[in-house]
Coordinates of C-alpha atoms and ligand atoms in Angstrom, one line a residue:
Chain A
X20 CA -1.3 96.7 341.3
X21 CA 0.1 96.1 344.6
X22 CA -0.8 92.9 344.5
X23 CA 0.5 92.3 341.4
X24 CA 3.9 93.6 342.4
X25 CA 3.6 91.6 345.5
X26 CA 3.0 88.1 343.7
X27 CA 6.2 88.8 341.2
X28 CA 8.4 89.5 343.8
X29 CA 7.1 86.1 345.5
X30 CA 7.6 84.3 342.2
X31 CA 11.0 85.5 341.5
X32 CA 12.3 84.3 344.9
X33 CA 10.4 80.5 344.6
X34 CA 11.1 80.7 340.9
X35 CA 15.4 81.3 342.1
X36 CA 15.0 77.8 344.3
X37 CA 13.1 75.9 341.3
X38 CA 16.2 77.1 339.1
X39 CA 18.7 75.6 341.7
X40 CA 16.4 72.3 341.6
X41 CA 16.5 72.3 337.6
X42 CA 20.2 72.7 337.8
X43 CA 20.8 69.0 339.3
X44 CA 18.5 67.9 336.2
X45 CA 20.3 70.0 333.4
X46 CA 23.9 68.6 334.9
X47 CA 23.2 65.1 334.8
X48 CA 22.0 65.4 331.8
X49 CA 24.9 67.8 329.8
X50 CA 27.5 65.4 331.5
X51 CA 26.1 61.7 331.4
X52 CA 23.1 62.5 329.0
X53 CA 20.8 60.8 331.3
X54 CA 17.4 61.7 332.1
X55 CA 17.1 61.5 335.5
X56 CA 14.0 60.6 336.3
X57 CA 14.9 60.3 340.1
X58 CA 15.1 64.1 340.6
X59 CA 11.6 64.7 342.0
X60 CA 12.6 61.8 344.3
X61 CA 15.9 63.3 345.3
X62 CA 14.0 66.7 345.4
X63 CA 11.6 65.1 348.3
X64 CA 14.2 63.3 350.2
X65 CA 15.9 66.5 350.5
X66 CA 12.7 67.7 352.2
X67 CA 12.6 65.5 354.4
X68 CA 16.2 65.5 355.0
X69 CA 15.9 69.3 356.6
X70 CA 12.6 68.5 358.4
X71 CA 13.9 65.2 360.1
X72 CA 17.3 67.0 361.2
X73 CA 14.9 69.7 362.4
X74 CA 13.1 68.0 364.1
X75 CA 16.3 66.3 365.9
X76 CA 17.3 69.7 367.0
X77 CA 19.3 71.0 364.1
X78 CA 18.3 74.6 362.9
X79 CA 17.5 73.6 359.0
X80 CA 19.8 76.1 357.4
X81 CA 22.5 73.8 358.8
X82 CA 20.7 70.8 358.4
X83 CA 20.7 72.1 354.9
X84 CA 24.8 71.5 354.7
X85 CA 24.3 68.1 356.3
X86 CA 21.8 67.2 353.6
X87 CA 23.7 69.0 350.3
X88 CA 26.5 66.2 351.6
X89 CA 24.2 63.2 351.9
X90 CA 23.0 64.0 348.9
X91 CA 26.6 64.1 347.1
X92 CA 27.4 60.7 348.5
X93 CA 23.6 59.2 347.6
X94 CA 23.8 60.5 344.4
X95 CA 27.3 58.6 344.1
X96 CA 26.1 55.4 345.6
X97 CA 23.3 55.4 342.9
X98 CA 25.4 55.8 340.2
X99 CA 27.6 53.2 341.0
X100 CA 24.8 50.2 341.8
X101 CA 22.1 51.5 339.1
X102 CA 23.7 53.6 336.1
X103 CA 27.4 52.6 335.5
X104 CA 26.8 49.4 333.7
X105 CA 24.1 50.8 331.6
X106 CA 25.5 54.4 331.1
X107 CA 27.0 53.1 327.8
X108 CA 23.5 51.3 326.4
X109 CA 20.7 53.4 324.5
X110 CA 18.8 55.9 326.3
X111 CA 16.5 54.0 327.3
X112 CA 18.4 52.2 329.3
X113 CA 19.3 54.7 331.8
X114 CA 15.7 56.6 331.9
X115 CA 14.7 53.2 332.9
X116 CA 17.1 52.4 335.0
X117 CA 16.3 56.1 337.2
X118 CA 13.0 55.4 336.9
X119 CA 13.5 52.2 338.6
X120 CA 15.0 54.2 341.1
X121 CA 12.2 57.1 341.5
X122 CA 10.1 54.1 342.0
X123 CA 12.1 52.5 345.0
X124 CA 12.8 55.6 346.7
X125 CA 8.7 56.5 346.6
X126 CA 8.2 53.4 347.6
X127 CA 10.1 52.9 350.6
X128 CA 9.2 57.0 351.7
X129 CA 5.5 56.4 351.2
X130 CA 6.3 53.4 353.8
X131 CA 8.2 55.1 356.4
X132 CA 6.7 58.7 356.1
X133 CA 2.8 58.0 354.8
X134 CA 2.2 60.9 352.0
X135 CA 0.3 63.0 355.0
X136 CA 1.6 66.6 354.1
X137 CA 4.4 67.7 356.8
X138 CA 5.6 71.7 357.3
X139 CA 8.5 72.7 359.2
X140 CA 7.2 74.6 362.2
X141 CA 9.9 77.3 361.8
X142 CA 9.5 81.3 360.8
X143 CA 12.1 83.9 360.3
X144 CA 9.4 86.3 360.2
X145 CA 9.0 88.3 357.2
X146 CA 9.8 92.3 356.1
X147 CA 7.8 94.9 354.4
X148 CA 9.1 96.9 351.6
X149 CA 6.5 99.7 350.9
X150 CA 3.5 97.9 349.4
X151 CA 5.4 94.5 349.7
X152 CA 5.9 91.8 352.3
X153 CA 8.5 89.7 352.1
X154 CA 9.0 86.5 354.0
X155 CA 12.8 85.9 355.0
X156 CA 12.6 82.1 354.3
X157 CA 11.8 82.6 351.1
X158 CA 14.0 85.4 350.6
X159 CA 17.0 83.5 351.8
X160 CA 16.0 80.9 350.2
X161 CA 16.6 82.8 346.8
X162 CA 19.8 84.5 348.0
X163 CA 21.3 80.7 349.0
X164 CA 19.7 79.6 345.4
X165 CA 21.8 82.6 343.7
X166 CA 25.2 81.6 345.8
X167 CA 24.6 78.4 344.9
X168 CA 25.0 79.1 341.4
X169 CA 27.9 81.0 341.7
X170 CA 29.6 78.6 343.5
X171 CA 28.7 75.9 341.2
X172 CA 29.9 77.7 337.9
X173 CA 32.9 78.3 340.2
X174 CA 33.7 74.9 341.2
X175 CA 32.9 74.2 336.8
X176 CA 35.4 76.6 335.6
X177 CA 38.0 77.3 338.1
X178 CA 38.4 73.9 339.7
X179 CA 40.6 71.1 338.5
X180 CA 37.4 67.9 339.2
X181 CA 35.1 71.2 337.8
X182 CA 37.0 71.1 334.2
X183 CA 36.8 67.1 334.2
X184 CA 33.3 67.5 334.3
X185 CA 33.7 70.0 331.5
X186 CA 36.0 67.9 329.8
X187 CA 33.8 64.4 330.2
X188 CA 30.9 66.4 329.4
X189 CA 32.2 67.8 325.9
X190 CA 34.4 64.7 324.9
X191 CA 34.4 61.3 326.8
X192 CA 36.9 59.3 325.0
X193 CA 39.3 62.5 324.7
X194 CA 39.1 63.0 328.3
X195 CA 40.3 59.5 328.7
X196 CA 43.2 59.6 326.8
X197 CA 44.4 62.5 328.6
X198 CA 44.1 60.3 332.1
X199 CA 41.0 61.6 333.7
X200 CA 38.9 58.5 334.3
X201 CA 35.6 59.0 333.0
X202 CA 33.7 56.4 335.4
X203 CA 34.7 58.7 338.0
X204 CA 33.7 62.0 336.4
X205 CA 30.7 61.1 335.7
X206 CA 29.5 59.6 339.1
X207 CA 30.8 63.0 340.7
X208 CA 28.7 64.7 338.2
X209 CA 25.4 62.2 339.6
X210 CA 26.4 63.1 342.6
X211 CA 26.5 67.0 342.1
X212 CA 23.0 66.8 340.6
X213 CA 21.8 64.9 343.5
X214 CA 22.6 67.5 345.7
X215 CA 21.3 70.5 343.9
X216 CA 18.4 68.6 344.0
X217 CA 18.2 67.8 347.5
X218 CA 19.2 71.0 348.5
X219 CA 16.7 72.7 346.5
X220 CA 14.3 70.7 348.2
X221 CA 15.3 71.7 351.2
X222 CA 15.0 74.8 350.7
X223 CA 11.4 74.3 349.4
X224 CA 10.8 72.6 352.5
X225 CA 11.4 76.1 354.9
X226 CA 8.0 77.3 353.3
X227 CA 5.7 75.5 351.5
X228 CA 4.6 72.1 352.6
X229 CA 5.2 68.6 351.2
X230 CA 4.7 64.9 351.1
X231 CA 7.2 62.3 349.5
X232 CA 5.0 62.8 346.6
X233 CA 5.7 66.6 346.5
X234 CA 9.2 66.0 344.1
X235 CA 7.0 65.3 341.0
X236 CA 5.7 68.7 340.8
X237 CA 9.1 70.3 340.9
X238 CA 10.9 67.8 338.6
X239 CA 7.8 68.7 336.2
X240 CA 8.6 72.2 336.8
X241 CA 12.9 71.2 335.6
X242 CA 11.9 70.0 332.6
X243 CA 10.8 72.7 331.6
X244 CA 13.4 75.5 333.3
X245 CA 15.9 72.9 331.3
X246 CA 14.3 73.2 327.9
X247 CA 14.4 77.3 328.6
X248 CA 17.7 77.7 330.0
X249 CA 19.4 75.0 327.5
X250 CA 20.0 71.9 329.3
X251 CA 23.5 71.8 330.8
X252 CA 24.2 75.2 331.7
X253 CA 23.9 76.4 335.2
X254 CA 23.0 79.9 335.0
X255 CA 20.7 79.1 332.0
X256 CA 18.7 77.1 334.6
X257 CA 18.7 80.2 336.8
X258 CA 17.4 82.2 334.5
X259 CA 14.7 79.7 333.1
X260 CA 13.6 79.4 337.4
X261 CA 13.1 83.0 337.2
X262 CA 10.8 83.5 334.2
X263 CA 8.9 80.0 335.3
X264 CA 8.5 81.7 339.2
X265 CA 7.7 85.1 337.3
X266 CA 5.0 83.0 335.6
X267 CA 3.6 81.8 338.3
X268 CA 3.0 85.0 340.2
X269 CA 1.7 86.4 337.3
X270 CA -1.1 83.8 336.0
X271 CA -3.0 83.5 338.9
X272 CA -3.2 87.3 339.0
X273 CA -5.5 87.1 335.8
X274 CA -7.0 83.6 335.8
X275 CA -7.5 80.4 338.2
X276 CA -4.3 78.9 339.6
X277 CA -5.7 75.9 337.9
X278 CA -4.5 76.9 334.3
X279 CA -0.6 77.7 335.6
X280 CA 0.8 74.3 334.7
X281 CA -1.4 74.1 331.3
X282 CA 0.3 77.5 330.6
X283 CA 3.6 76.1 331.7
X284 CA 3.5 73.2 329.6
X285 CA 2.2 74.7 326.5
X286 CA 5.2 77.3 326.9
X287 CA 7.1 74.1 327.0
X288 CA 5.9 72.8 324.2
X289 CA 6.0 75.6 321.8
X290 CA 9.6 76.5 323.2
X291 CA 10.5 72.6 322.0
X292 CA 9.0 73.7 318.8
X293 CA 10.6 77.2 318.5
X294 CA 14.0 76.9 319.8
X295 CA 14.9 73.0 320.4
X296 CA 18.3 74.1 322.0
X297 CA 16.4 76.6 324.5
X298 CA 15.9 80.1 324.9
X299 CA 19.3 80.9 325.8
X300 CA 20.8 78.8 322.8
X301 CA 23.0 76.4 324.3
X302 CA 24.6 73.9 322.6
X303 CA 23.5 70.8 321.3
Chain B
X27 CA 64.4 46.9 324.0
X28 CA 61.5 48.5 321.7
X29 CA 59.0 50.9 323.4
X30 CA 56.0 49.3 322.3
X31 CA 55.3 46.5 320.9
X32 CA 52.4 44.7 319.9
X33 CA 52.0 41.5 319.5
X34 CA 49.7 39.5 317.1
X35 CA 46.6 41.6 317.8
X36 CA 43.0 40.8 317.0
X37 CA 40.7 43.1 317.7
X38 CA 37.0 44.8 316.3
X39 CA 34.0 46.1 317.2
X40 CA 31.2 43.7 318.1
X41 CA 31.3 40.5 316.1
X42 CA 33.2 42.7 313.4
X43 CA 36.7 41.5 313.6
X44 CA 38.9 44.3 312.0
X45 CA 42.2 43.2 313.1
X46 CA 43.7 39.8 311.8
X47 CA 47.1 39.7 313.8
X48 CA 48.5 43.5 313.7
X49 CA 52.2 43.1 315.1
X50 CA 54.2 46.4 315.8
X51 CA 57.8 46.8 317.6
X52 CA 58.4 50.7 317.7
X53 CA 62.8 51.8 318.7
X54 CA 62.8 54.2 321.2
X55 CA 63.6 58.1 319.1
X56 CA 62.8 56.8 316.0
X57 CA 60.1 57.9 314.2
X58 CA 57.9 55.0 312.6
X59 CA 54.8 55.6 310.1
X60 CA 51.8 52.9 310.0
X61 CA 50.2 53.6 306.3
X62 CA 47.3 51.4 304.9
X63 CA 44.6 51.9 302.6
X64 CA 40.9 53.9 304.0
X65 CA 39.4 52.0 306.7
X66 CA 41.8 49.0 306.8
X67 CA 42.2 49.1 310.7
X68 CA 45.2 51.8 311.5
X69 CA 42.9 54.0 313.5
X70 CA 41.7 50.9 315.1
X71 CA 44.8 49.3 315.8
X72 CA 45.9 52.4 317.5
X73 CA 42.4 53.0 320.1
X74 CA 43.6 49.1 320.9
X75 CA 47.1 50.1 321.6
X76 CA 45.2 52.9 323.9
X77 CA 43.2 50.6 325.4
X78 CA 39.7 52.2 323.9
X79 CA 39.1 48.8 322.8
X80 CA 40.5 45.8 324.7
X81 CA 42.4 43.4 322.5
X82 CA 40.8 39.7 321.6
X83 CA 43.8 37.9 321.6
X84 CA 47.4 38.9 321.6
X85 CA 48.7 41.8 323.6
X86 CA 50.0 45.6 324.2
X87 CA 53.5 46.2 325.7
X88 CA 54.5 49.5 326.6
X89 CA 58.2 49.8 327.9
X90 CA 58.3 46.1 328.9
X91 CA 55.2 45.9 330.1
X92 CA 51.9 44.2 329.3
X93 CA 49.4 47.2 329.6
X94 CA 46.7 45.0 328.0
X95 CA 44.8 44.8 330.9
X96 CA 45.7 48.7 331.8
X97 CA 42.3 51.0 331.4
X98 CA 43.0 54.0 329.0
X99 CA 42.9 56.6 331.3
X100 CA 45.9 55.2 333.2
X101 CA 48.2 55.2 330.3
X102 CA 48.9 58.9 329.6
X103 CA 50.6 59.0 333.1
X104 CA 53.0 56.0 331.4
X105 CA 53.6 58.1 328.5
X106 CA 51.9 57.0 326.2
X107 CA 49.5 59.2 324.4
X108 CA 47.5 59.9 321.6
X109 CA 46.4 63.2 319.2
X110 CA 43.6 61.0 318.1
X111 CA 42.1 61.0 314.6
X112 CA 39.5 64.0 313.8
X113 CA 41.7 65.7 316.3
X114 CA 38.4 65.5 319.5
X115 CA 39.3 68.3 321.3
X116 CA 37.3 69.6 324.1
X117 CA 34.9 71.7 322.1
X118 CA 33.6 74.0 324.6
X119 CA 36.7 74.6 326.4
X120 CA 39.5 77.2 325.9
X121 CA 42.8 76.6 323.7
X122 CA 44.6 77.1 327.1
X123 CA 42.2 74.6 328.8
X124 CA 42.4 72.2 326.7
X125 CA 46.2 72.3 327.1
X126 CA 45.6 72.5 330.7
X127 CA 44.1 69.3 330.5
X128 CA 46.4 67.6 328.3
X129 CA 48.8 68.2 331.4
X130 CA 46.2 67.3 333.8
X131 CA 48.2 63.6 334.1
X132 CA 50.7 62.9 336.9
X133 CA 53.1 62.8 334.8
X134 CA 52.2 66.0 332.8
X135 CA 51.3 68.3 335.5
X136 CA 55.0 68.6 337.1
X137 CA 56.2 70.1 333.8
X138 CA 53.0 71.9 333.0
X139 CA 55.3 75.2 332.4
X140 CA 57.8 74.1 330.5
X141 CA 55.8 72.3 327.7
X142 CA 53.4 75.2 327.6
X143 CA 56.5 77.3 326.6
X144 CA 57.3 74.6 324.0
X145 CA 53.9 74.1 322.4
X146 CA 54.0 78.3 322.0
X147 CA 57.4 78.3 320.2
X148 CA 56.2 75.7 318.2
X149 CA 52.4 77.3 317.8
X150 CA 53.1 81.1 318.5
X151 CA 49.5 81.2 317.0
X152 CA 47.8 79.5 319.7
X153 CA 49.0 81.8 322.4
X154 CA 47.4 85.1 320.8
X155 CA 43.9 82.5 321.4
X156 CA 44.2 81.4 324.8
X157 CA 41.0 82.3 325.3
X158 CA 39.1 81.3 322.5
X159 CA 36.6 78.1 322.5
X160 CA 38.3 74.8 320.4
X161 CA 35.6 74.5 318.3
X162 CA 35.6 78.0 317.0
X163 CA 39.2 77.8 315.7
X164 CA 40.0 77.1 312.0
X165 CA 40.8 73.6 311.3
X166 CA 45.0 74.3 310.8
X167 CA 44.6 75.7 314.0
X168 CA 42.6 72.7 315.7
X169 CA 45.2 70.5 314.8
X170 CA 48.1 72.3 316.0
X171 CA 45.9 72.2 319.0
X172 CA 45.6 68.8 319.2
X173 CA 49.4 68.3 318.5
X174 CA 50.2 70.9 321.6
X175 CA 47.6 69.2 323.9
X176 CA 49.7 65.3 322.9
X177 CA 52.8 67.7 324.1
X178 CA 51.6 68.5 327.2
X179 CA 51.1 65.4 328.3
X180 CA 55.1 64.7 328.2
X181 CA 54.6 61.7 326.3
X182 CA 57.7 58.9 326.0
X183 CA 55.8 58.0 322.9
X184 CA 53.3 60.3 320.9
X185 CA 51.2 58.6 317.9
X186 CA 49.7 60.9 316.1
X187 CA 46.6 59.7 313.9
X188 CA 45.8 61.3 310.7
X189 CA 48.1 64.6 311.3
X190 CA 48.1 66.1 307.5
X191 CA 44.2 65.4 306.6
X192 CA 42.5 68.3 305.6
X193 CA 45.3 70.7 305.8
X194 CA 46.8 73.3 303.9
X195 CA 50.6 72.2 302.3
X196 CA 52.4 74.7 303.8
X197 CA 50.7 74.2 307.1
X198 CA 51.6 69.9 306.4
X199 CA 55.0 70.9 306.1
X200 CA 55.3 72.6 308.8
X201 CA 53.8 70.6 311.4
X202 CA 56.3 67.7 309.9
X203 CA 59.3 70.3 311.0
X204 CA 57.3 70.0 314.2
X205 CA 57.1 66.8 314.6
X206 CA 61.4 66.4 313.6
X207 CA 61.2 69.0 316.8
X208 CA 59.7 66.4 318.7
X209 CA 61.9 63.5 318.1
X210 CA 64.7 65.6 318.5
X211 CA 63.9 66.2 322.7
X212 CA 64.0 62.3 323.0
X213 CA 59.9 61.9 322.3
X214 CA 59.3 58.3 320.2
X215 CA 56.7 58.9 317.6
X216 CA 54.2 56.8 315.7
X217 CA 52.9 58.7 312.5
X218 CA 49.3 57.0 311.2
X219 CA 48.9 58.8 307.6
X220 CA 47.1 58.9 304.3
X221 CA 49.8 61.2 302.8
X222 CA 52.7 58.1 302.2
X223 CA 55.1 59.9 300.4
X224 CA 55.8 62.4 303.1
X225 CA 55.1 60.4 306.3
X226 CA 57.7 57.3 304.6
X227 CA 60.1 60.5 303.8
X228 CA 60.6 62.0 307.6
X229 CA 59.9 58.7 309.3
X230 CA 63.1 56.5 310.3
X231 CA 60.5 53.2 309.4
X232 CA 57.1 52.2 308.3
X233 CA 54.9 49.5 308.4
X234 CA 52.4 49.1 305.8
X235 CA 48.4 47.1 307.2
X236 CA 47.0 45.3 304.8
X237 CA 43.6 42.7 305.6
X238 CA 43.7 43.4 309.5
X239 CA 47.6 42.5 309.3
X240 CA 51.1 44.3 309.2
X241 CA 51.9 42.8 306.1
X242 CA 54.9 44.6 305.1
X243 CA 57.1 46.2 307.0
X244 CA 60.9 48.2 306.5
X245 CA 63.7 50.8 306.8
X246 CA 61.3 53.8 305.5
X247 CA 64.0 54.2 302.7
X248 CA 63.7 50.7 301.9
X249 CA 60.0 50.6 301.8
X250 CA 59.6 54.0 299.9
X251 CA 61.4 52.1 296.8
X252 CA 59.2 48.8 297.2
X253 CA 57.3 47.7 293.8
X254 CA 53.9 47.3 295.7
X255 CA 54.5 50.5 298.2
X256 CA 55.0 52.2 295.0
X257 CA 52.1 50.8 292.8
X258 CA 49.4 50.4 296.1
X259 CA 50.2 53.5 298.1
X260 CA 52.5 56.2 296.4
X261 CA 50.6 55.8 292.8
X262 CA 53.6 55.8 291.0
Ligands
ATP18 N1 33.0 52.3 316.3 C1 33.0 51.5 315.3 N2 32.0 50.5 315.2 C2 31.9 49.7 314.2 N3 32.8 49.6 313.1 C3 33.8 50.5 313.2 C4 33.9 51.5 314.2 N4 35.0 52.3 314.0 C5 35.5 51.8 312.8 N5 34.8 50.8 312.3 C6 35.1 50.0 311.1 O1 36.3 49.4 311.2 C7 37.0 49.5 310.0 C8 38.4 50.1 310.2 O2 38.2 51.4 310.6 P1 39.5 52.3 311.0 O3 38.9 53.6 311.4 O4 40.3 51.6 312.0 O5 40.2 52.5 309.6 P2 41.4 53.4 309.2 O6 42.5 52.5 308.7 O7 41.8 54.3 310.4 O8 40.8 54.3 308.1 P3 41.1 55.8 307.6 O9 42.4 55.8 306.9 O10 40.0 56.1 306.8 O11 41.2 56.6 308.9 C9 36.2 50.2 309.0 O12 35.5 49.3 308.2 C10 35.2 50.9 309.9 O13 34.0 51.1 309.3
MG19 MG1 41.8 56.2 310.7

């Protein structure tokens, strides 16, 4: 029982971080209606982002910052050189054309970094709350995962570049005519997803560890928080990180770790199947 | 010297040309309808004159200026602007957002006050919904909405595509007051209209698209007694 608490508690706070990561995913593709197939790549340079600033010194919480803005302006970059001049073409077009990115970014990380697994050597020692011990990197991890969102559904509805993106997102040619420029909007909104994703990497990075190979899993893990939470809505995502971390501590608890993503993706599946919009009904 | 005029467009989508030499010269304060018959070109002729499509030959002057060239987000901030047809407000966004963002223009945002004030004299229904999401407003409603979000914008020149379609009389009617509102404060207006009869009767003059081209065009009291007007578009 104890353990049982203990592993939910667990899953909730790594669940809150894969929500964060799922977010970058679900606002590319509510905004541009791209699938980015570069957010497990994103997700990894992120990692090692925070562990190569820590390992220059920097504590990683404000390597963290330094990496959220890299990622913004990486995220631009790629818009600009590999998605504007297809963002009009069929679908296809742009999952290629992120793909094509995924695959260059892998690339050049498996050169410089090998895919030997790295940790960050760093501990913020952990707490115990009656039966349940709780380690602080993970625990802050979820608390910056929860600000995150509020900051981002902040900057969406209160800001004036927040509404663009609303605007661009629910009607491009509209949002035109009334003298927002769409090209600009929508590498902004590349850019934002970039940085959720690098940042939930990041994050990741402060307890488990991870090769440049590592963002595969947690872009897996998107997909599905995105088809839960209904893509393009931030809290939705938040919510979908929570029940998919709330799975995880829970399966292994009554059968082998092994069957957690077969479980994951069959929920995927039937959810596609059930309730195409997601769980939380979002438009579209 | 007209507001706009356009001269000897061509223009389509793909290889389909649509336009065959559209020519326009709008009078600054009049009020000027473009009527044709279903799928003709008006719509198109007007996302050209926005610049949503880019012109094959001829070209766009706005205020003595060739905006041909000029991408469609920076006209709005020139004045020019457009409640576009099938109305394409911002569906998930508040009534007051979506006025917020028809002010969200250089040239809109200074004044964002006043023309609120204006679009809830002329809308007093659209202030008891500031809150309430675009697309779950009654279609009378969406297209005051889309009228008041043109407004905000402080356009020089508004055209207004398809305003009547759909819409109750006494709502029609009303919004044409509106629109006589309008033109009084100065604003030029381009009407784009199935319903001929009413648009030739408020509008100062008309030009009729026939086959891609302005084929006719007149004094709205001129063209309202026309043979062809008549028999084509009035059905008399
Ligand atoms: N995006 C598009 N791609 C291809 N063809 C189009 C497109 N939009 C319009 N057309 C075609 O261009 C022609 C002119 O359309 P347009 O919408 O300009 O007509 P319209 O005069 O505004 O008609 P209506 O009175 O019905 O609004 C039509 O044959 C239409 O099918
Ligand atoms: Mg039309």
């Amino acid at each position: 029982m104890d353990f049982l608490l203990a592993s939910l508690v667990d899953g909730l706070l790594i669940g809150s971080v894969y929500g964060l990561a799922a977010m970058g995913l679900t606002l590319i593709w509510g905004v541009m209606r791209v699938t980015n197939l570069a957010h497990g790549a994103f997700i990894a340079l992120g990692m090692f982002g925070v562990y190569g600033l820590f390992n220059g010194g920097f504590n990683p919480y404000v390597g963290l910052f330094l990496v959220a803005g890299c990622g913004l302006l990486v995220g631009i970059g790629i818009y600009y050189v590999a998605l504007h001049r297809v963002i009009n073409a069929p679908q296809l077009s742009t999952l290629l054309a992120t793909f094509a990115v995924n695959m260059i970014i892998l690339g050049v990380g498996t050169t410089l970094f090998s895919t030997s697994p790295r940790t960050i050597d760093f501990s913020l020692g952990s707490f115990s709350l009656g039966p349940i011990t709780v380690q602080n990197t993970r625990l802050l991890a979820a608390l910056a995962s929860g600000a995150i969102t509020g900051v981002l559904y902040l900057f969406l509805y209160r800001t004036r570049p927040g509404k663009y993106i609303r605007a661009v997102s629910s009607n491009r040619a509209a949002a035109e005519l009334m003298g927002i420029s769409s090209t600009h909007i929508l590498a902004l909104s590349f850019g934002l997803g970039a940085l959720l994703a690098a940042t939930a990497g990041g994050l990741i990075a402060t307890f488990f560890p991870f090769t440049i190979l590592s963002g595969d899993t947690y872009q897996l893990k998107s997909f599905v928080i995105g088809v839960m939470g209904g893509l393009g809505n931030p809290f939705g995502a938040l919510i979908g990180g929570l029940i998919l971390g709330l799975l995880e501590g829970l399966i292994p608890v009554v059968m082998p770790t092994t069957w957690v993503p077969v479980i994951e993706f069959l929920l995927f599946v039937i959810i596609l199947l059930v309730r195409p919009n997601g769980i939380l009904g979002a438009k579209r | 010297m007209p507001i706009l005029e356009v001269n000897d467009i061509t223009s389509g989508y793909g290889d389909v040309q649509i336009l065959w030499g559209a020519a326009l010269k709008l009078e600054p304060g009049l009020m000027t309808c473009l009527v044709g018959a279903n799928g003709v070109g008006k719509t198109t002729l007007l996302r050209t004159v926005m610049g949503q499509l880019r012109p094959w030959s001829g070209n766009v002057r706005f205020e003595g200026h060739d905006i041909s060239r000029l991408p469609a987000y920076k006209r709005a901030e020139r004045g020019l602007v457009l409640v576009p047809e099938g109305r394409q407000l911002f569906g998930d966004m508040s009534v007051l957002e979506n006025l917020e963002m028809g002010a969200t223009n250089r040239r809109g945002r200074p004044h964002l006050k006043r023309n609120l004030e204006r679009v809830f004299a002329m809308f007093p229904r659209l202030q008891d919904r500031l809150t309430q999401k675009a697309n779950t407003m009654s279609g009378g409603e969406q297209q005051m909405l889309a009228v008041g979000r043109g407004i905000m914008a402080e356009p020089t020149l508004l055209l207004i595509d398809e305003l009547s379609l759909g819409l109750a009389p006494v709502l029609v009617l009303q919004l044409f007051k509106n629109l006589q509102q309008l033109k009084a404060l100065g604003i030029t207006i381009m009407l784009v209209e199935q319903n001929v009869q009413m648009s030739l009767a408020v509008s100062d003059y008309g030009y009729v698209l026939a086959q891609g081209r302005t084929e006719l065009e007149g004094a709205a009291a001129t063209l309202m007694r026309d043979d062809h007007v008549r028999a084509a578009y009035l059905g008399l």
